[in-house]
């Protein structure tokens, strides 16, 4: 599509290929963004926000996929400091991370590279936006606890 329409052209096809299947896990659907989180008010705020939910350009998808490819090259991941504390947070029902399959793969990659301080929290029934989820207080508390433990270990 970039070659045919240019990199700034909105790409409904690439948008559907990238995001179109996410909502199918949450039927019946109230909106086309139910996959974001379980809090209907947060989903409605997302839909009402003119900066959210737009159709991206073909160039965006080229850049996104190229960036992901480069980011996950073993040589690039090997540059991550081995003692860097890393916390993954995700909803167990996040379709973007294939219900944590891709995140578990990344955690395994990091551990195989010798990154020794990798922690994760997968939240039951939570979806993509864990900080906007119905259990957001638990998520924020877990992040603060993890952050405080890192600070305390450095003192």
Tab-separated table of N, CA and C in Angstrom, residues 7-151:
chain	number	residue	atom	x	y	z
A	7	UNK	N	3.188	6.838	1.745
A	7	UNK	CA	3.311	6.470	3.160
A	7	UNK	C	2.357	7.216	4.083
A	8	UNK	N	1.807	8.327	3.640
A	8	UNK	CA	0.895	9.093	4.498
A	8	UNK	C	-0.574	8.707	4.323
A	9	UNK	N	-0.854	7.859	3.363
A	9	UNK	CA	-2.238	7.452	3.123
A	9	UNK	C	-2.737	6.576	4.264
A	10	UNK	N	-3.943	6.839	4.717
A	10	UNK	CA	-4.551	6.005	5.758
A	10	UNK	C	-4.790	4.613	5.183
A	11	UNK	N	-4.472	3.606	5.966
A	11	UNK	CA	-4.573	2.245	5.470
A	11	UNK	C	-5.611	1.441	6.259
A	12	UNK	N	-6.824	1.407	5.737
A	12	UNK	CA	-7.882	0.629	6.380
A	12	UNK	C	-7.555	-0.863	6.326
A	13	UNK	N	-6.916	-1.297	5.272
A	13	UNK	CA	-6.563	-2.719	5.132
A	13	UNK	C	-5.556	-3.121	6.208
A	14	UNK	N	-4.468	-2.367	6.345
A	14	UNK	CA	-3.457	-2.697	7.352
A	14	UNK	C	-4.020	-2.539	8.761
A	15	UNK	N	-4.891	-1.563	8.960
A	15	UNK	CA	-5.529	-1.387	10.260
A	15	UNK	C	-6.356	-2.624	10.611
A	16	UNK	N	-7.144	-3.106	9.662
A	16	UNK	CA	-7.969	-4.287	9.910
A	16	UNK	C	-7.101	-5.518	10.143
A	17	UNK	N	-6.014	-5.650	9.373
A	17	UNK	CA	-5.117	-6.783	9.556
A	17	UNK	C	-4.429	-6.738	10.922
A	18	UNK	N	-4.134	-5.551	11.410
A	18	UNK	CA	-3.425	-5.404	12.681
A	18	UNK	C	-4.350	-5.456	13.888
A	19	UNK	N	-5.464	-4.753	13.838
A	19	UNK	CA	-6.328	-4.604	15.002
A	19	UNK	C	-7.685	-5.297	14.864
A	20	UNK	N	-8.035	-5.699	13.663
A	20	UNK	CA	-9.383	-6.181	13.372
A	20	UNK	C	-9.820	-7.419	14.123
A	21	UNK	N	-8.888	-8.270	14.500
A	21	UNK	CA	-9.276	-9.519	15.164
A	21	UNK	C	-9.335	-9.401	16.681
A	22	UNK	N	-8.861	-8.314	17.239
A	22	UNK	CA	-8.753	-8.210	18.699
A	22	UNK	C	-10.092	-8.311	19.415
A	23	UNK	N	-11.129	-7.769	18.846
A	23	UNK	CA	-12.422	-7.718	19.529
A	23	UNK	C	-13.178	-9.035	19.490
A	24	UNK	N	-12.786	-9.960	18.615
A	24	UNK	CA	-13.559	-11.194	18.443
A	24	UNK	C	-13.577	-12.064	19.697
A	25	UNK	N	-12.632	-11.863	20.600
A	25	UNK	CA	-12.560	-12.653	21.823
A	25	UNK	C	-13.534	-12.171	22.893
A	26	UNK	N	-14.198	-11.043	22.657
A	26	UNK	CA	-15.009	-10.419	23.701
A	26	UNK	C	-16.462	-10.235	23.279
A	27	UNK	N	-16.972	-11.149	22.513
A	27	UNK	CA	-18.360	-11.055	22.040
A	27	UNK	C	-19.324	-11.425	23.155
A	28	UNK	N	-20.497	-10.832	23.183
A	28	UNK	CA	-20.965	-9.814	22.249
A	28	UNK	C	-20.268	-8.478	22.525
A	29	UNK	N	-20.001	-7.758	21.455
A	29	UNK	CA	-19.281	-6.498	21.569
A	29	UNK	C	-20.230	-5.327	21.755
A	30	UNK	N	-19.871	-4.487	22.684
A	30	UNK	CA	-20.599	-3.230	22.885
A	30	UNK	C	-20.042	-2.176	21.932
A	31	UNK	N	-18.702	-2.192	21.747
A	31	UNK	CA	-18.021	-1.255	20.854
A	31	UNK	C	-16.952	-2.028	20.082
A	32	UNK	N	-16.280	-1.365	19.164
A	32	UNK	CA	-15.174	-2.021	18.455
A	32	UNK	C	-13.862	-1.915	19.233
A	33	UNK	N	-13.923	-1.366	20.444
A	33	UNK	CA	-12.726	-1.256	21.272
A	33	UNK	C	-12.881	-1.964	22.623
A	34	UNK	N	-13.766	-2.938	22.699
A	34	UNK	CA	-13.953	-3.688	23.941
A	34	UNK	C	-12.681	-4.425	24.355
A	35	UNK	N	-11.807	-4.695	23.420
A	35	UNK	CA	-10.560	-5.402	23.701
A	35	UNK	C	-9.600	-4.580	24.564
A	36	UNK	N	-9.829	-3.272	24.675
A	36	UNK	CA	-8.916	-2.425	25.440
A	36	UNK	C	-8.930	-2.741	26.928
A	37	UNK	N	-10.118	-2.757	27.526
A	37	UNK	CA	-10.239	-3.078	28.945
A	37	UNK	C	-11.702	-3.321	29.285
A	38	UNK	N	-11.942	-3.740	30.525
A	38	UNK	CA	-13.297	-4.095	30.956
A	38	UNK	C	-14.101	-2.911	31.482
A	39	UNK	N	-13.472	-1.779	31.670
A	39	UNK	CA	-14.155	-0.607	32.217
A	39	UNK	C	-14.824	0.170	31.073
A	40	UNK	N	-16.139	0.078	30.993
A	40	UNK	CA	-16.875	0.700	29.889
A	40	UNK	C	-16.656	2.211	29.826
A	41	UNK	N	-16.534	2.868	30.968
A	41	UNK	CA	-16.307	4.316	30.977
A	41	UNK	C	-14.965	4.661	30.336
A	42	UNK	N	-13.943	3.842	30.615
A	42	UNK	CA	-12.621	4.080	30.017
A	42	UNK	C	-12.656	3.836	28.513
A	43	UNK	N	-13.359	2.811	28.087
A	43	UNK	CA	-13.495	2.537	26.653
A	43	UNK	C	-14.213	3.693	25.971
A	44	UNK	N	-15.274	4.192	26.602
A	44	UNK	CA	-16.015	5.319	26.031
A	44	UNK	C	-15.149	6.584	25.955
A	45	UNK	N	-14.314	6.816	26.977
A	45	UNK	CA	-13.390	7.957	26.934
A	45	UNK	C	-12.407	7.807	25.771
A	46	UNK	N	-11.928	6.597	25.554
A	46	UNK	CA	-11.012	6.329	24.441
A	46	UNK	C	-11.698	6.663	23.111
A	47	UNK	N	-12.903	6.178	22.940
A	47	UNK	CA	-13.652	6.406	21.699
A	47	UNK	C	-13.909	7.896	21.486
A	48	UNK	N	-14.212	8.630	22.550
A	48	UNK	CA	-14.518	10.056	22.447
A	48	UNK	C	-13.272	10.911	22.205
A	49	UNK	N	-12.100	10.386	22.495
A	49	UNK	CA	-10.860	11.145	22.346
A	49	UNK	C	-10.471	11.214	20.867
A	50	UNK	N	-10.363	12.413	20.299
A	50	UNK	CA	-10.042	12.527	18.872
A	50	UNK	C	-8.629	12.017	18.534
A	51	UNK	N	-7.777	11.839	19.546
A	51	UNK	CA	-6.427	11.350	19.295
A	51	UNK	C	-6.313	9.829	19.442
A	52	UNK	N	-7.414	9.167	19.717
A	52	UNK	CA	-7.394	7.712	19.894
A	52	UNK	C	-8.238	7.032	18.817
A	53	UNK	N	-7.854	5.815	18.490
A	53	UNK	CA	-8.665	4.987	17.607
A	53	UNK	C	-8.638	5.366	16.141
A	54	UNK	N	-7.714	6.225	15.746
A	54	UNK	CA	-7.642	6.648	14.349
A	54	UNK	C	-7.074	5.529	13.471
A	55	UNK	N	-7.343	5.620	12.198
A	55	UNK	CA	-6.739	4.718	11.216
A	55	UNK	C	-5.341	5.266	10.934
A	56	UNK	N	-4.333	4.422	11.109
A	56	UNK	CA	-2.945	4.851	10.900
A	56	UNK	C	-2.569	4.800	9.426
A	57	UNK	N	-1.517	5.522	9.106
A	57	UNK	CA	-1.035	5.544	7.723
A	57	UNK	C	-0.253	4.269	7.411
A	58	UNK	N	-0.121	3.988	6.143
A	58	UNK	CA	0.676	2.837	5.702
A	58	UNK	C	2.117	2.989	6.181
A	59	UNK	N	2.644	4.202	6.167
A	59	UNK	CA	4.002	4.452	6.640
A	59	UNK	C	4.171	4.128	8.110
A	60	UNK	N	3.132	4.378	8.919
A	60	UNK	CA	3.178	4.019	10.334
A	60	UNK	C	3.414	2.526	10.491
A	61	UNK	N	2.660	1.731	9.725
A	61	UNK	CA	2.797	0.274	9.853
A	61	UNK	C	4.172	-0.201	9.394
A	62	UNK	N	4.714	0.416	8.360
A	62	UNK	CA	6.073	0.081	7.914
A	62	UNK	C	7.066	0.377	9.041
A	63	UNK	N	6.945	1.549	9.648
A	63	UNK	CA	7.845	1.932	10.738
A	63	UNK	C	7.656	1.043	11.966
A	64	UNK	N	6.419	0.764	12.325
A	64	UNK	CA	6.133	-0.061	13.493
A	64	UNK	C	6.730	-1.458	13.334
A	65	UNK	N	6.432	-2.089	12.229
A	65	UNK	CA	6.917	-3.457	12.017
A	65	UNK	C	8.434	-3.499	11.875
A	66	UNK	N	9.001	-2.495	11.222
A	66	UNK	CA	10.461	-2.421	11.111
A	66	UNK	C	11.115	-2.224	12.465
A	67	UNK	N	10.511	-1.378	13.283
A	67	UNK	CA	11.038	-1.143	14.624
A	67	UNK	C	10.959	-2.384	15.494
A	68	UNK	N	9.841	-3.104	15.424
A	68	UNK	CA	9.709	-4.343	16.195
A	68	UNK	C	10.738	-5.378	15.752
A	69	UNK	N	10.940	-5.466	14.443
A	69	UNK	CA	11.918	-6.413	13.912
A	69	UNK	C	13.321	-6.076	14.426
A	70	UNK	N	13.696	-4.811	14.348
A	70	UNK	CA	15.023	-4.398	14.830
A	70	UNK	C	15.154	-4.571	16.336
A	71	UNK	N	14.120	-4.232	17.059
A	71	UNK	CA	14.159	-4.302	18.517
A	71	UNK	C	14.366	-5.734	19.007
A	72	UNK	N	13.808	-6.702	18.285
A	72	UNK	CA	13.875	-8.091	18.731
A	72	UNK	C	15.033	-8.884	18.121
A	73	UNK	N	15.909	-8.218	17.417
A	73	UNK	CA	17.111	-8.911	16.948
A	73	UNK	C	17.946	-9.275	18.164
A	74	UNK	N	18.468	-10.489	18.175
A	74	UNK	CA	19.234	-10.965	19.326
A	74	UNK	C	20.392	-10.018	19.635
A	75	UNK	N	21.063	-9.513	18.616
A	75	UNK	CA	22.180	-8.594	18.842
A	75	UNK	C	21.759	-7.319	19.548
A	76	UNK	N	20.588	-6.824	19.231
A	76	UNK	CA	20.087	-5.616	19.898
A	76	UNK	C	19.615	-5.920	21.315
A	77	UNK	N	18.932	-7.047	21.489
A	77	UNK	CA	18.477	-7.410	22.836
A	77	UNK	C	19.669	-7.710	23.744
A	78	UNK	N	20.755	-8.202	23.173
A	78	UNK	CA	21.949	-8.509	23.967
A	78	UNK	C	22.588	-7.253	24.559
A	79	UNK	N	22.240	-6.097	24.038
A	79	UNK	CA	22.789	-4.834	24.551
A	79	UNK	C	22.093	-4.359	25.830
A	80	UNK	N	21.009	-4.996	26.180
A	80	UNK	CA	20.297	-4.617	27.405
A	80	UNK	C	21.183	-4.971	28.597
A	81	UNK	N	21.418	-4.021	29.506
A	81	UNK	CA	22.249	-4.319	30.678
A	81	UNK	C	21.694	-5.525	31.451
A	82	UNK	N	22.566	-6.448	31.791
A	82	UNK	CA	22.151	-7.703	32.442
A	82	UNK	C	21.523	-7.474	33.812
A	83	UNK	N	21.859	-6.379	34.467
A	83	UNK	CA	21.316	-6.115	35.799
A	83	UNK	C	20.155	-5.112	35.780
A	84	UNK	N	19.654	-4.781	34.607
A	84	UNK	CA	18.538	-3.835	34.506
A	84	UNK	C	17.266	-4.472	35.060
A	85	UNK	N	16.630	-3.872	36.059
A	85	UNK	CA	15.357	-4.419	36.546
A	85	UNK	C	14.262	-4.183	35.505
A	86	UNK	N	13.524	-5.226	35.202
A	86	UNK	CA	12.456	-5.143	34.198
A	86	UNK	C	11.187	-5.737	34.797
A	87	UNK	N	10.087	-5.004	34.673
A	87	UNK	CA	8.783	-5.483	35.105
A	87	UNK	C	7.838	-5.481	33.912
A	88	UNK	N	7.265	-6.629	33.626
A	88	UNK	CA	6.222	-6.746	32.618
A	88	UNK	C	4.890	-6.793	33.344
A	89	UNK	N	3.933	-6.008	32.860
A	89	UNK	CA	2.565	-6.081	33.363
A	89	UNK	C	1.661	-6.256	32.152
A	90	UNK	N	0.702	-7.142	32.295
A	90	UNK	CA	-0.192	-7.402	31.160
A	90	UNK	C	-1.459	-8.075	31.657
A	91	UNK	N	-2.505	-7.892	30.887
A	91	UNK	CA	-3.736	-8.611	31.157
A	91	UNK	C	-3.655	-10.014	30.564
A	92	UNK	N	-4.180	-10.989	31.289
A	92	UNK	CA	-4.179	-12.360	30.787
A	92	UNK	C	-4.981	-12.491	29.490
A	93	UNK	N	-5.905	-11.578	29.267
A	93	UNK	CA	-6.740	-11.641	28.068
A	93	UNK	C	-6.423	-10.506	27.101
A	94	UNK	N	-5.157	-10.115	27.050
A	94	UNK	CA	-4.730	-9.066	26.115
A	94	UNK	C	-4.485	-9.697	24.746
A	95	UNK	N	-5.338	-9.385	23.766
A	95	UNK	CA	-5.153	-9.990	22.454
A	95	UNK	C	-3.903	-9.494	21.728
A	96	UNK	N	-3.392	-8.322	22.094
A	96	UNK	CA	-2.193	-7.791	21.446
A	96	UNK	C	-0.993	-8.682	21.765
A	97	UNK	N	-0.906	-9.145	23.001
A	97	UNK	CA	0.175	-10.037	23.417
A	97	UNK	C	-0.188	-11.502	23.275
A	98	UNK	N	-1.237	-11.778	22.499
A	98	UNK	CA	-1.732	-13.144	22.297
A	98	UNK	C	-1.928	-13.858	23.630
A	99	UNK	N	-2.646	-13.180	24.523
A	99	UNK	CA	-2.938	-13.713	25.856
A	99	UNK	C	-1.656	-14.137	26.573
A	100	UNK	N	-0.661	-13.293	26.496
A	100	UNK	CA	0.634	-13.407	27.172
A	100	UNK	C	1.642	-14.317	26.472
A	101	UNK	N	1.279	-14.951	25.373
A	101	UNK	CA	2.242	-15.827	24.686
A	101	UNK	C	3.466	-15.052	24.206
A	102	UNK	N	3.272	-13.894	23.594
A	102	UNK	CA	4.429	-13.135	23.103
A	102	UNK	C	5.223	-12.533	24.249
A	103	UNK	N	4.546	-12.189	25.329
A	103	UNK	CA	5.259	-11.634	26.483
A	103	UNK	C	6.081	-12.727	27.158
A	104	UNK	N	5.520	-13.903	27.290
A	104	UNK	CA	6.279	-15.029	27.864
A	104	UNK	C	7.489	-15.350	26.981
A	105	UNK	N	7.317	-15.280	25.669
A	105	UNK	CA	8.443	-15.501	24.753
A	105	UNK	C	9.536	-14.470	25.027
A	106	UNK	N	9.154	-13.199	25.171
A	106	UNK	CA	10.130	-12.142	25.411
A	106	UNK	C	10.829	-12.320	26.767
A	107	UNK	N	10.081	-12.695	27.775
A	107	UNK	CA	10.679	-12.964	29.093
A	107	UNK	C	11.720	-14.069	28.973
A	108	UNK	N	11.374	-15.130	28.264
A	108	UNK	CA	12.330	-16.231	28.058
A	108	UNK	C	13.570	-15.758	27.305
A	109	UNK	N	13.378	-14.905	26.300
A	109	UNK	CA	14.526	-14.379	25.553
A	109	UNK	C	15.448	-13.591	26.485
A	110	UNK	N	14.863	-12.740	27.300
A	110	UNK	CA	15.659	-11.938	28.228
A	110	UNK	C	16.420	-12.827	29.207
A	111	UNK	N	15.739	-13.822	29.753
A	111	UNK	CA	16.405	-14.721	30.699
A	111	UNK	C	17.530	-15.494	30.005
A	112	UNK	N	17.299	-15.934	28.778
A	112	UNK	CA	18.339	-16.646	28.017
A	112	UNK	C	19.538	-15.752	27.733
A	113	UNK	N	19.317	-14.456	27.669
A	113	UNK	CA	20.406	-13.505	27.449
A	113	UNK	C	21.125	-13.148	28.753
A	114	UNK	N	20.661	-13.703	29.866
A	114	UNK	CA	21.316	-13.450	31.147
A	114	UNK	C	20.814	-12.230	31.885
A	115	UNK	N	19.705	-11.667	31.439
A	115	UNK	CA	19.103	-10.550	32.166
A	115	UNK	C	18.433	-11.168	33.393
A	116	UNK	N	18.945	-10.825	34.568
A	116	UNK	CA	18.622	-11.610	35.746
A	116	UNK	C	17.588	-11.007	36.691
A	117	UNK	N	17.011	-9.883	36.336
A	117	UNK	CA	16.037	-9.268	37.226
A	117	UNK	C	14.748	-8.966	36.463
A	118	UNK	N	14.139	-10.015	35.939
A	118	UNK	CA	12.905	-9.886	35.161
A	118	UNK	C	11.744	-10.398	36.012
A	119	UNK	N	10.790	-9.536	36.239
A	119	UNK	CA	9.579	-9.899	36.975
A	119	UNK	C	8.373	-9.648	36.073
A	120	UNK	N	7.270	-10.290	36.399
A	120	UNK	CA	6.059	-10.067	35.612
A	120	UNK	C	4.825	-10.295	36.468
A	121	UNK	N	3.766	-9.594	36.097
A	121	UNK	CA	2.444	-9.771	36.685
A	121	UNK	C	1.442	-9.838	35.537
A	122	UNK	N	0.736	-10.952	35.454
A	122	UNK	CA	-0.336	-11.113	34.484
A	122	UNK	C	-1.649	-11.095	35.263
A	123	UNK	N	-2.525	-10.168	34.898
A	123	UNK	CA	-3.742	-9.941	35.668
A	123	UNK	C	-4.923	-10.704	35.078
A	124	UNK	N	-5.543	-11.506	35.937
A	124	UNK	CA	-6.658	-12.371	35.534
A	124	UNK	C	-7.784	-11.552	34.904
A	125	UNK	N	-8.202	-11.995	33.758
A	125	UNK	CA	-9.324	-11.409	33.003
A	125	UNK	C	-9.061	-10.004	32.469
A	126	UNK	N	-7.937	-9.408	32.812
A	126	UNK	CA	-7.627	-8.060	32.323
A	126	UNK	C	-7.264	-8.121	30.845
A	127	UNK	N	-7.439	-6.993	30.179
A	127	UNK	CA	-7.211	-6.909	28.742
A	127	UNK	C	-5.976	-6.064	28.461
A	128	UNK	N	-6.000	-5.226	27.454
A	128	UNK	CA	-4.803	-4.545	26.969
A	128	UNK	C	-4.326	-3.392	27.852
A	129	UNK	N	-5.214	-2.537	28.263
A	129	UNK	CA	-4.835	-1.341	29.028
A	129	UNK	C	-4.961	-1.618	30.524
A	130	UNK	N	-3.961	-2.276	31.095
A	130	UNK	CA	-4.086	-2.666	32.502
A	130	UNK	C	-4.158	-1.471	33.445
A	131	UNK	N	-3.633	-0.328	33.043
A	131	UNK	CA	-3.724	0.856	33.906
A	131	UNK	C	-5.094	1.538	33.837
A	132	UNK	N	-5.938	1.097	32.920
A	132	UNK	CA	-7.310	1.597	32.843
A	132	UNK	C	-8.319	0.507	33.174
A	133	UNK	N	-7.849	-0.616	33.650
A	133	UNK	CA	-8.706	-1.763	33.932
A	133	UNK	C	-9.525	-1.561	35.207
A	134	UNK	N	-10.466	-2.443	35.409
A	134	UNK	CA	-11.312	-2.375	36.597
A	134	UNK	C	-10.510	-2.656	37.869
A	135	UNK	N	-9.359	-3.316	37.749
A	135	UNK	CA	-8.489	-3.589	38.896
A	135	UNK	C	-7.228	-2.722	38.859
A	136	UNK	N	-7.367	-1.510	38.316
A	136	UNK	CA	-6.201	-0.628	38.158
A	136	UNK	C	-5.514	-0.292	39.481
A	137	UNK	N	-6.259	-0.250	40.576
A	137	UNK	CA	-5.633	0.032	41.871
A	137	UNK	C	-4.643	-1.065	42.247
A	138	UNK	N	-5.000	-2.301	41.976
A	138	UNK	CA	-4.094	-3.430	42.219
A	138	UNK	C	-2.849	-3.310	41.341
A	139	UNK	N	-3.044	-2.962	40.068
A	139	UNK	CA	-1.924	-2.833	39.131
A	139	UNK	C	-0.975	-1.731	39.586
A	140	UNK	N	-1.523	-0.579	39.923
A	140	UNK	CA	-0.689	0.540	40.375
A	140	UNK	C	0.040	0.167	41.664
A	141	UNK	N	-0.637	-0.486	42.576
A	141	UNK	CA	-0.013	-0.912	43.824
A	141	UNK	C	1.155	-1.864	43.546
A	142	UNK	N	0.960	-2.799	42.632
A	142	UNK	CA	2.032	-3.740	42.274
A	142	UNK	C	3.226	-3.018	41.659
A	143	UNK	N	2.957	-2.037	40.814
A	143	UNK	CA	4.051	-1.264	40.195
A	143	UNK	C	4.811	-0.495	41.271
A	144	UNK	N	4.079	0.134	42.181
A	144	UNK	CA	4.730	0.882	43.264
A	144	UNK	C	5.540	-0.042	44.167
A	145	UNK	N	4.988	-1.211	44.491
A	145	UNK	CA	5.727	-2.179	45.317
A	145	UNK	C	7.020	-2.603	44.622
A	146	UNK	N	6.934	-2.903	43.336
A	146	UNK	CA	8.119	-3.322	42.573
A	146	UNK	C	9.139	-2.177	42.523
A	147	UNK	N	8.659	-0.966	42.238
A	147	UNK	CA	9.547	0.189	42.174
A	147	UNK	C	10.240	0.427	43.520
A	148	UNK	N	9.469	0.365	44.584
A	148	UNK	CA	10.058	0.548	45.917
A	148	UNK	C	11.083	-0.541	46.237
A	149	UNK	N	10.806	-1.764	45.824
A	149	UNK	CA	11.774	-2.847	46.091
A	149	UNK	C	13.085	-2.606	45.329
A	150	UNK	N	12.996	-2.048	44.142
A	150	UNK	CA	14.207	-1.730	43.367
A	150	UNK	C	14.979	-0.607	44.062
A	151	UNK	N	14.276	0.411	44.489
A	151	UNK	CA	14.926	1.542	45.179
A	151	UNK	C	15.591	1.055	46.471
